[in-house]
C-alpha positions as YAML, in Angstrom:
chain: A
units: angstrom
residues:
- id: 1
  name: MET
  ca: [-52.07, 25.66, 17.78]
- id: 2
  name: ASN
  ca: [-50.28, 25.20, 14.46]
- id: 3
  name: PHE
  ca: [-51.81, 21.89, 13.29]
- id: 4
  name: LYS
  ca: [-49.50, 21.70, 10.28]
- id: 5
  name: LYS
  ca: [-46.52, 21.74, 12.58]
- id: 6
  name: PHE
  ca: [-48.23, 19.24, 14.90]
- id: 7
  name: PHE
  ca: [-48.77, 16.71, 12.14]
- id: 8
  name: LYS
  ca: [-45.23, 17.21, 10.85]
- id: 9
  name: LEU
  ca: [-43.79, 16.43, 14.27]
- id: 10
  name: GLY
  ca: [-46.09, 13.45, 14.57]
- id: 11
  name: ALA
  ca: [-44.87, 12.06, 11.26]
- id: 12
  name: ILE
  ca: [-41.26, 12.40, 12.37]
- id: 13
  name: GLY
  ca: [-42.08, 10.62, 15.62]
- id: 14
  name: LEU
  ca: [-43.72, 7.73, 13.79]
- id: 15
  name: LEU
  ca: [-40.73, 7.41, 11.46]
- id: 16
  name: ALA
  ca: [-38.35, 7.29, 14.42]
- id: 17
  name: ALA
  ca: [-40.49, 4.68, 16.13]
- id: 18
  name: SER
  ca: [-40.59, 2.60, 12.96]
- id: 19
  name: LEU
  ca: [-36.81, 2.68, 12.65]
- id: 20
  name: ALA
  ca: [-36.42, 1.72, 16.29]
- id: 21
  name: ALA
  ca: [-38.77, -1.23, 15.82]
- id: 22
  name: CYS
  ca: [-36.64, -2.43, 12.91]
- id: 23
  name: GLY
  ca: [-33.48, -2.21, 14.97]
- id: 24
  name: GLY
  ca: [-32.53, 1.25, 13.65]
- id: 25
  name: GLY
  ca: [-29.58, -0.15, 11.71]
- id: 26
  name: ASP
  ca: [-26.12, -0.82, 13.12]
- id: 27
  name: GLU
  ca: [-25.69, 0.97, 16.45]
- id: 28
  name: LYS
  ca: [-22.01, 1.67, 15.79]
- id: 29
  name: SER
  ca: [-22.74, 3.15, 12.39]
- id: 30
  name: THR
  ca: [-25.44, 5.37, 13.93]
- id: 31
  name: ASP
  ca: [-23.00, 6.58, 16.57]
- id: 32
  name: LYS
  ca: [-20.48, 7.37, 13.86]
- id: 33
  name: GLU
  ca: [-23.03, 9.26, 11.80]
- id: 34
  name: THR
  ca: [-24.18, 11.19, 14.84]
- id: 35
  name: SER
  ca: [-20.64, 12.09, 15.81]
- id: 36
  name: GLN
  ca: [-19.90, 13.16, 12.24]
- id: 37
  name: ASP
  ca: [-22.62, 15.79, 12.56]
- id: 38
  name: SER
  ca: [-20.86, 17.35, 15.52]
- id: 39
  name: SER
  ca: [-18.06, 19.89, 15.42]
- id: 40
  name: ASP
  ca: [-15.78, 17.42, 17.23]
- id: 41
  name: VAL
  ca: [-15.25, 15.24, 14.16]
- id: 42
  name: LYS
  ca: [-12.15, 16.17, 12.19]
- id: 43
  name: LYS
  ca: [-12.17, 15.70, 8.41]
- id: 44
  name: ILE
  ca: [-9.01, 13.92, 7.24]
- id: 45
  name: LYS
  ca: [-7.79, 14.25, 3.66]
- id: 46
  name: VAL
  ca: [-6.48, 10.89, 2.50]
- id: 47
  name: ALA
  ca: [-4.45, 10.85, -0.71]
- id: 48
  name: TYR
  ca: [-4.20, 7.61, -2.66]
- id: 49
  name: ALA
  ca: [-2.33, 6.88, -5.88]
- id: 50
  name: ILE
  ca: [-4.67, 5.90, -8.70]
- id: 51
  name: SER
  ca: [-2.23, 3.62, -10.55]
- id: 52
  name: TRP
  ca: [-1.20, 0.91, -8.05]
- id: 53
  name: LYS
  ca: [-3.78, -1.81, -8.66]
- id: 54
  name: PRO
  ca: [-4.56, -3.91, -6.62]
- id: 55
  name: ILE
  ca: [-3.10, -1.76, -3.83]
- id: 56
  name: THR
  ca: [-4.62, 1.67, -4.55]
- id: 57
  name: TYR
  ca: [-6.52, 2.61, -7.68]
- id: 58
  name: GLN
  ca: [-9.81, 3.92, -9.05]
- id: 59
  name: ASP
  ca: [-12.39, 1.40, -10.18]
- id: 60
  name: GLU
  ca: [-14.49, 1.62, -13.36]
- id: 61
  name: ASN
  ca: [-16.78, 4.12, -11.63]
- id: 62
  name: GLY
  ca: [-13.92, 6.34, -10.53]
- id: 63
  name: GLU
  ca: [-14.28, 5.24, -6.90]
- id: 64
  name: PRO
  ca: [-11.28, 4.60, -4.60]
- id: 65
  name: ALA
  ca: [-10.46, 0.89, -4.54]
- id: 66
  name: GLY
  ca: [-7.74, -1.53, -3.54]
- id: 67
  name: TYR
  ca: [-6.29, -3.28, -0.51]
- id: 68
  name: GLU
  ca: [-5.06, -0.17, 1.26]
- id: 69
  name: LEU
  ca: [-8.33, 1.73, 0.69]
- id: 70
  name: ASP
  ca: [-10.31, -1.13, 2.23]
- id: 71
  name: MET
  ca: [-7.82, -1.21, 5.11]
- id: 72
  name: LEU
  ca: [-8.36, 2.50, 5.70]
- id: 73
  name: ARG
  ca: [-12.12, 2.04, 5.67]
- id: 74
  name: LEU
  ca: [-11.76, -0.47, 8.50]
- id: 75
  name: VAL
  ca: [-9.73, 2.09, 10.42]
- id: 76
  name: ASP
  ca: [-12.17, 4.91, 9.68]
- id: 77
  name: GLU
  ca: [-15.06, 2.85, 11.10]
- id: 78
  name: LYS
  ca: [-13.27, 2.67, 14.45]
- id: 79
  name: LEU
  ca: [-11.94, 6.25, 14.64]
- id: 80
  name: GLU
  ca: [-15.06, 8.07, 15.78]
- id: 81
  name: ASP
  ca: [-13.27, 11.41, 16.14]
- id: 82
  name: TYR
  ca: [-12.20, 11.43, 12.49]
- id: 83
  name: GLU
  ca: [-13.82, 11.15, 9.08]
- id: 84
  name: PHE
  ca: [-11.74, 10.18, 6.05]
- id: 85
  name: GLU
  ca: [-12.12, 11.87, 2.67]
- id: 86
  name: TYR
  ca: [-10.38, 9.94, -0.14]
- id: 87
  name: ILE
  ca: [-8.63, 11.88, -2.90]
- id: 88
  name: GLY
  ca: [-7.11, 10.12, -5.92]
- id: 89
  name: THR
  ca: [-3.89, 11.59, -7.27]
- id: 90
  name: THR
  ca: [-0.44, 10.85, -8.74]
- id: 91
  name: ASP
  ca: [2.51, 9.35, -6.88]
- id: 92
  name: ASP
  ca: [4.46, 12.61, -6.90]
- id: 93
  name: ASP
  ca: [1.55, 14.79, -5.82]
- id: 94
  name: LEU
  ca: [0.78, 12.38, -2.99]
- id: 95
  name: LEU
  ca: [4.30, 12.55, -1.57]
- id: 96
  name: ILE
  ca: [4.65, 16.31, -1.98]
- id: 97
  name: GLY
  ca: [1.10, 16.93, -0.77]
- id: 98
  name: VAL
  ca: [1.48, 14.89, 2.43]
- id: 99
  name: GLU
  ca: [4.83, 16.55, 3.15]
- id: 100
  name: GLN
  ca: [3.43, 20.07, 2.69]
- id: 101
  name: GLY
  ca: [0.13, 19.44, 4.48]
- id: 102
  name: LYS
  ca: [-2.16, 19.45, 1.45]
- id: 103
  name: TYR
  ca: [-3.12, 15.93, 2.56]
- id: 104
  name: ASP
  ca: [-3.12, 14.52, 6.09]
- id: 105
  name: LEU
  ca: [-2.01, 11.05, 5.08]
- id: 106
  name: GLY
  ca: [-1.35, 9.00, 1.97]
- id: 107
  name: VAL
  ca: [-1.19, 5.42, 0.71]
- id: 108
  name: LYS
  ca: [0.51, 4.08, -2.42]
- id: 109
  name: ASN
  ca: [2.53, 0.96, -1.68]
- id: 110
  name: ILE
  ca: [4.88, 3.06, 0.45]
- id: 111
  name: PHE
  ca: [8.16, 1.57, 1.68]
- id: 112
  name: TYR
  ca: [10.11, 2.85, 4.67]
- id: 113
  name: THR
  ca: [13.37, 4.71, 4.00]
- id: 114
  name: ASP
  ca: [15.48, 6.84, 6.34]
- id: 115
  name: GLU
  ca: [15.11, 9.77, 3.92]
- id: 116
  name: ARG
  ca: [11.30, 9.58, 4.09]
- id: 117
  name: ALA
  ca: [11.35, 9.26, 7.88]
- id: 118
  name: GLU
  ca: [12.87, 12.75, 8.02]
- id: 119
  name: LYS
  ca: [9.95, 14.24, 6.07]
- id: 120
  name: TYR
  ca: [6.95, 12.27, 7.28]
- id: 121
  name: VAL
  ca: [5.50, 10.46, 10.27]
- id: 122
  name: PHE
  ca: [5.61, 6.69, 9.91]
- id: 123
  name: PRO
  ca: [3.25, 4.91, 12.31]
- id: 124
  name: LYS
  ca: [4.68, 2.03, 14.33]
- id: 125
  name: GLU
  ca: [2.42, -0.51, 12.64]
- id: 126
  name: PHE
  ca: [2.91, -1.48, 9.00]
- id: 127
  name: THR
  ca: [-0.34, -2.09, 7.16]
- id: 128
  name: GLY
  ca: [0.48, -4.09, 4.03]
- id: 129
  name: LEU
  ca: [3.05, -6.01, 2.04]
- id: 130
  name: SER
  ca: [4.45, -5.81, -1.46]
- id: 131
  name: SER
  ca: [5.84, -8.74, -3.41]
- id: 132
  name: VAL
  ca: [9.45, -8.26, -4.52]
- id: 133
  name: GLY
  ca: [11.23, -10.47, -7.00]
- id: 134
  name: LEU
  ca: [13.79, -10.83, -9.75]
- id: 135
  name: LEU
  ca: [12.91, -9.88, -13.30]
- id: 136
  name: LEU
  ca: [14.96, -12.14, -15.58]
- id: 137
  name: LYS
  ca: [15.27, -13.28, -19.15]
- id: 138
  name: LYS
  ca: [13.42, -16.55, -19.72]
- id: 139
  name: GLU
  ca: [16.75, -18.38, -20.07]
- id: 140
  name: ASN
  ca: [17.59, -17.49, -16.46]
- id: 141
  name: GLU
  ca: [14.29, -18.55, -14.89]
- id: 142
  name: HIS
  ca: [16.17, -21.11, -12.76]
- id: 143
  name: ILE
  ca: [17.55, -18.17, -10.72]
- id: 144
  name: LYS
  ca: [15.10, -18.06, -7.83]
- id: 145
  name: ASP
  ca: [16.61, -15.60, -5.34]
- id: 146
  name: LEU
  ca: [19.50, -13.25, -4.62]
- id: 147
  name: SER
  ca: [21.75, -16.12, -3.52]
- id: 148
  name: ASP
  ca: [21.29, -17.86, -6.88]
- id: 149
  name: PHE
  ca: [21.77, -14.56, -8.70]
- id: 150
  name: ALA
  ca: [25.02, -13.77, -6.89]
- id: 151
  name: ALA
  ca: [26.41, -17.29, -7.26]
- id: 152
  name: ALA
  ca: [25.85, -17.10, -11.03]
- id: 153
  name: GLY
  ca: [27.90, -13.88, -11.18]
- id: 154
  name: LEU
  ca: [25.03, -11.93, -12.70]
- id: 155
  name: GLU
  ca: [24.59, -8.15, -12.51]
- id: 156
  name: LEU
  ca: [21.51, -6.17, -11.50]
- id: 157
  name: ALA
  ca: [20.09, -3.11, -13.18]
- id: 158
  name: PRO
  ca: [21.01, 0.03, -11.17]
- id: 159
  name: ILE
  ca: [18.82, 0.95, -8.20]
- id: 160
  name: ALA
  ca: [18.70, 4.38, -6.60]
- id: 161
  name: ALA
  ca: [20.30, 4.34, -3.15]
- id: 162
  name: ASN
  ca: [17.22, 5.95, -1.58]
- id: 163
  name: ASN
  ca: [14.98, 3.17, -2.91]
- id: 164
  name: ALA
  ca: [13.79, 0.49, -0.50]
- id: 165
  name: GLN
  ca: [14.61, -2.12, -3.13]
- id: 166
  name: TYR
  ca: [18.25, -1.03, -2.88]
- id: 167
  name: THR
  ca: [18.05, -1.62, 0.86]
- id: 168
  name: VAL
  ca: [16.82, -5.19, 0.28]
- id: 169
  name: VAL
  ca: [19.89, -6.03, -1.78]
- id: 170
  name: ALA
  ca: [22.27, -4.10, 0.48]
- id: 171
  name: LYS
  ca: [20.96, -6.02, 3.50]
- id: 172
  name: TYR
  ca: [21.45, -9.32, 1.68]
- id: 173
  name: ASN
  ca: [25.05, -8.35, 0.82]
- id: 174
  name: GLU
  ca: [25.72, -7.39, 4.42]
- id: 175
  name: GLU
  ca: [24.47, -10.78, 5.59]
- id: 176
  name: ASN
  ca: [26.22, -12.71, 2.81]
- id: 177
  name: PRO
  ca: [29.69, -11.14, 2.35]
- id: 178
  name: ASP
  ca: [31.01, -14.31, 0.70]
- id: 179
  name: ASN
  ca: [28.33, -14.30, -2.00]
- id: 180
  name: PRO
  ca: [27.38, -10.66, -2.69]
- id: 181
  name: VAL
  ca: [25.18, -9.39, -5.49]
- id: 182
  name: LYS
  ca: [26.76, -6.89, -7.88]
- id: 183
  name: LEU
  ca: [24.89, -3.74, -6.94]
- id: 184
  name: VAL
  ca: [25.20, -0.34, -8.60]
- id: 185
  name: ALA
  ca: [23.42, 2.73, -7.22]
- id: 186
  name: GLY
  ca: [21.60, 4.59, -9.98]
- id: 187
  name: ASP
  ca: [21.32, 8.36, -10.27]
- id: 188
  name: THR
  ca: [17.56, 8.32, -10.64]
- id: 189
  name: PHE
  ca: [14.85, 6.72, -8.52]
- id: 190
  name: ALA
  ca: [14.24, 4.01, -11.09]
- id: 191
  name: VAL
  ca: [15.47, 2.81, -14.44]
- id: 192
  name: ASP
  ca: [13.27, 1.07, -16.99]
- id: 193
  name: ALA
  ca: [13.96, -2.39, -15.58]
- id: 194
  name: VAL
  ca: [12.08, -4.28, -18.28]
- id: 195
  name: GLN
  ca: [14.05, -2.64, -21.08]
- id: 196
  name: TRP
  ca: [17.36, -3.07, -19.28]
- id: 197
  name: VAL
  ca: [16.77, -6.80, -18.86]
- id: 198
  name: ASN
  ca: [15.25, -7.35, -22.30]
- id: 199
  name: GLU
  ca: [18.08, -5.50, -24.05]
- id: 200
  name: GLY
  ca: [20.75, -7.31, -22.05]
- id: 201
  name: ARG
  ca: [22.02, -4.15, -20.35]
- id: 202
  name: ALA
  ca: [21.53, -6.02, -17.09]
- id: 203
  name: ASP
  ca: [21.13, -9.70, -16.25]
- id: 204
  name: GLY
  ca: [18.22, -9.01, -13.95]
- id: 205
  name: ALA
  ca: [16.37, -6.35, -11.99]
- id: 206
  name: ILE
  ca: [14.63, -6.04, -8.66]
- id: 207
  name: ALA
  ca: [10.96, -5.65, -9.49]
- id: 208
  name: LEU
  ca: [7.59, -5.26, -7.76]
- id: 209
  name: GLU
  ca: [4.77, -7.59, -8.68]
- id: 210
  name: PRO
  ca: [2.18, -4.81, -9.23]
- id: 211
  name: VAL
  ca: [4.54, -3.13, -11.69]
- id: 212
  name: ILE
  ca: [5.15, -6.38, -13.56]
- id: 213
  name: ASP
  ca: [1.40, -7.01, -13.69]
- id: 214
  name: LYS
  ca: [0.78, -3.52, -15.06]
- id: 215
  name: GLN
  ca: [3.63, -3.42, -17.56]
- id: 216
  name: ILE
  ca: [3.83, -7.04, -18.76]
- id: 217
  name: ASN
  ca: [0.90, -9.23, -17.69]
- id: 218
  name: ASP
  ca: [-1.81, -6.70, -18.52]
- id: 219
  name: PRO
  ca: [-2.81, -7.09, -22.20]
- id: 220
  name: GLU
  ca: [-2.75, -3.29, -22.40]
- id: 221
  name: GLY
  ca: [0.69, -3.06, -20.78]
- id: 222
  name: PRO
  ca: [3.56, -1.43, -22.71]
- id: 223
  name: TYR
  ca: [5.65, -4.62, -22.54]
- id: 224
  name: HIS
  ca: [2.95, -7.23, -22.91]
- id: 225
  name: ASN
  ca: [4.72, -8.43, -26.04]
- id: 226
  name: LEU
  ca: [7.57, -9.61, -23.79]
- id: 227
  name: LYS
  ca: [5.43, -11.81, -21.51]
- id: 228
  name: ASP
  ca: [7.03, -14.96, -22.90]
- id: 229
  name: GLU
  ca: [10.54, -13.50, -22.95]
- id: 230
  name: VAL
  ca: [10.95, -12.56, -19.28]
- id: 231
  name: VAL
  ca: [9.98, -14.05, -15.91]
- id: 232
  name: TYR
  ca: [9.29, -12.71, -12.45]
- id: 233
  name: ASN
  ca: [10.53, -14.81, -9.52]
- id: 234
  name: GLU
  ca: [9.32, -13.60, -6.13]
- id: 235
  name: PHE
  ca: [11.86, -13.99, -3.32]
- id: 236
  name: THR
  ca: [10.57, -11.75, -0.52]
- id: 237
  name: VAL
  ca: [7.96, -9.21, 0.54]
- id: 238
  name: ILE
  ca: [8.50, -5.66, 1.81]
- id: 239
  name: LYS
  ca: [6.34, -4.07, 4.48]
- id: 240
  name: THR
  ca: [4.27, -1.10, 3.33]
- id: 241
  name: TRP
  ca: [3.10, 1.84, 5.39]
- id: 242
  name: THR
  ca: [0.57, 4.61, 5.67]
- id: 243
  name: LEU
  ca: [2.34, 7.97, 5.49]
- id: 244
  name: PHE
  ca: [1.35, 10.92, 7.70]
- id: 245
  name: ASN
  ca: [2.11, 14.62, 7.61]
- id: 246
  name: LYS
  ca: [4.57, 15.71, 10.32]
- id: 247
  name: ASN
  ca: [1.82, 17.63, 12.14]
- id: 248
  name: ASN
  ca: [-0.41, 14.56, 12.45]
- id: 249
  name: GLN
  ca: [1.41, 12.55, 15.12]
- id: 250
  name: GLU
  ca: [-1.75, 12.35, 17.24]
- id: 251
  name: LEU
  ca: [-3.69, 10.89, 14.31]
- id: 252
  name: ALA
  ca: [-0.86, 8.44, 13.58]
- id: 253
  name: ASP
  ca: [-0.92, 7.28, 17.21]
- id: 254
  name: ALA
  ca: [-4.69, 6.74, 17.07]
- id: 255
  name: PHE
  ca: [-4.22, 4.93, 13.76]
- id: 256
  name: ASP
  ca: [-1.65, 2.61, 15.38]
- id: 257
  name: GLU
  ca: [-4.01, 1.63, 18.17]
- id: 258
  name: VAL
  ca: [-6.75, 0.73, 15.71]
- id: 259
  name: ILE
  ca: [-4.41, -1.23, 13.43]
- id: 260
  name: LYS
  ca: [-3.18, -3.25, 16.42]
- id: 261
  name: GLU
  ca: [-6.79, -4.12, 17.19]
- id: 262
  name: ILE
  ca: [-7.54, -5.06, 13.58]
- id: 263
  name: LYS
  ca: [-4.43, -7.26, 13.42]
- id: 264
  name: GLN
  ca: [-5.90, -9.38, 16.20]
- id: 265
  name: THR
  ca: [-8.48, -10.53, 13.65]
- id: 266
  name: ASN
  ca: [-8.19, -12.02, 10.16]
- id: 267
  name: ALA
  ca: [-9.54, -8.88, 8.51]
- id: 268
  name: LEU
  ca: [-6.29, -7.85, 6.79]
- id: 269
  name: ASN
  ca: [-5.59, -11.43, 5.70]
- id: 270
  name: GLU
  ca: [-9.02, -11.57, 4.11]
- id: 271
  name: LEU
  ca: [-8.41, -8.27, 2.32]
- id: 272
  name: MET
  ca: [-5.13, -9.66, 0.99]
- id: 273
  name: VAL
  ca: [-6.90, -12.66, -0.51]
- id: 274
  name: LYS
  ca: [-9.65, -10.43, -1.90]
- id: 275
  name: HIS
  ca: [-7.27, -8.09, -3.73]
- id: 276
  name: TYR
  ca: [-4.14, -10.20, -4.38]
- id: 277
  name: GLY
  ca: [-5.64, -13.64, -4.66]
- id: 278
  name: ARG
  ca: [-3.34, -14.83, -1.84]
- id: 279
  name: ASP
  ca: [-2.22, -13.89, 1.66]
- id: 280
  name: LEU
  ca: [1.13, -12.09, 1.58]
- id: 281
  name: PHE
  ca: [1.28, -12.19, 5.38]
- id: 282
  name: GLU
  ca: [1.89, -15.92, 4.99]
- id: 283
  name: VAL
  ca: [4.78, -15.16, 2.63]
- id: 284
  name: LEU
  ca: [6.24, -12.80, 5.23]
- id: 285
  name: GLU
  ca: [6.07, -15.50, 7.89]
- id: 286
  name: ARG
  ca: [7.83, -17.94, 5.58]
- id: 287
  name: VAL
  ca: [10.58, -15.48, 4.61]
- id: 288
  name: GLU
  ca: [11.18, -14.44, 8.22]
- id: 289
  name: GLY
  ca: [11.22, -18.08, 9.27]
- id: 290
  name: GLN
  ca: [13.89, -18.88, 6.68]
- id: 291
  name: SER
  ca: [16.09, -15.98, 7.85]
- id: 292
  name: LYS
  ca: [16.17, -17.23, 11.47]
...
């Protein structure tokens, strides 16, 4: 008999027994790890934009971080037939890559638009929220929402018609024909809203809180010198989505089922507080309650 082999097997057996005595770790995690070793587990390439803190970004160690990355980790734990691989990239590469199949899915503070729905699979369940507000000169900080803005006869910076922010204003105008906001569709996806407002080319602009934080509130931001000259007044939140390649409907359906389950808990609310410092789901409830 090969005694070397015998002792080796004995050592492995003792190690296994020791782990079992200690509980062997989390049973679900063990099942996941075991399934990942099998050929049945499908590797999923997840693209995330590296410049949307606190939504999606890379931390100081170059690791994927942010609300939507933590949300996806919760999903990945429950999808035993899939294993997520996170790949940091630019906004443009993410959109093109998911459309062409370079990536299976992507996250980057993504809003729903009809144009995008023709190119990608949107799951039924939204997964996050983005704060939307008015960027104004300090002298107009009393303007709190679109109704105030319209009543004052002010004009917005142009917004591209395929932008979800355009849809927010267009919907308001449709619901308030007697007090519409002056809305001009721009030729490009976005203008430099901060410059337009600061230079007086527009009275205000529709802005996203993460962009304002990055451009103005961050000491390293390009417009930090204007932090006392302009204000950001939140008036609503927009639902954000995980975007799937057209060939990944089955994965999107499985994703939906897991998200429904997670939404029965406070897990997403807790992630909101962790990354945003507040729960934007509460803001959504308030806004929707006011519109009824």
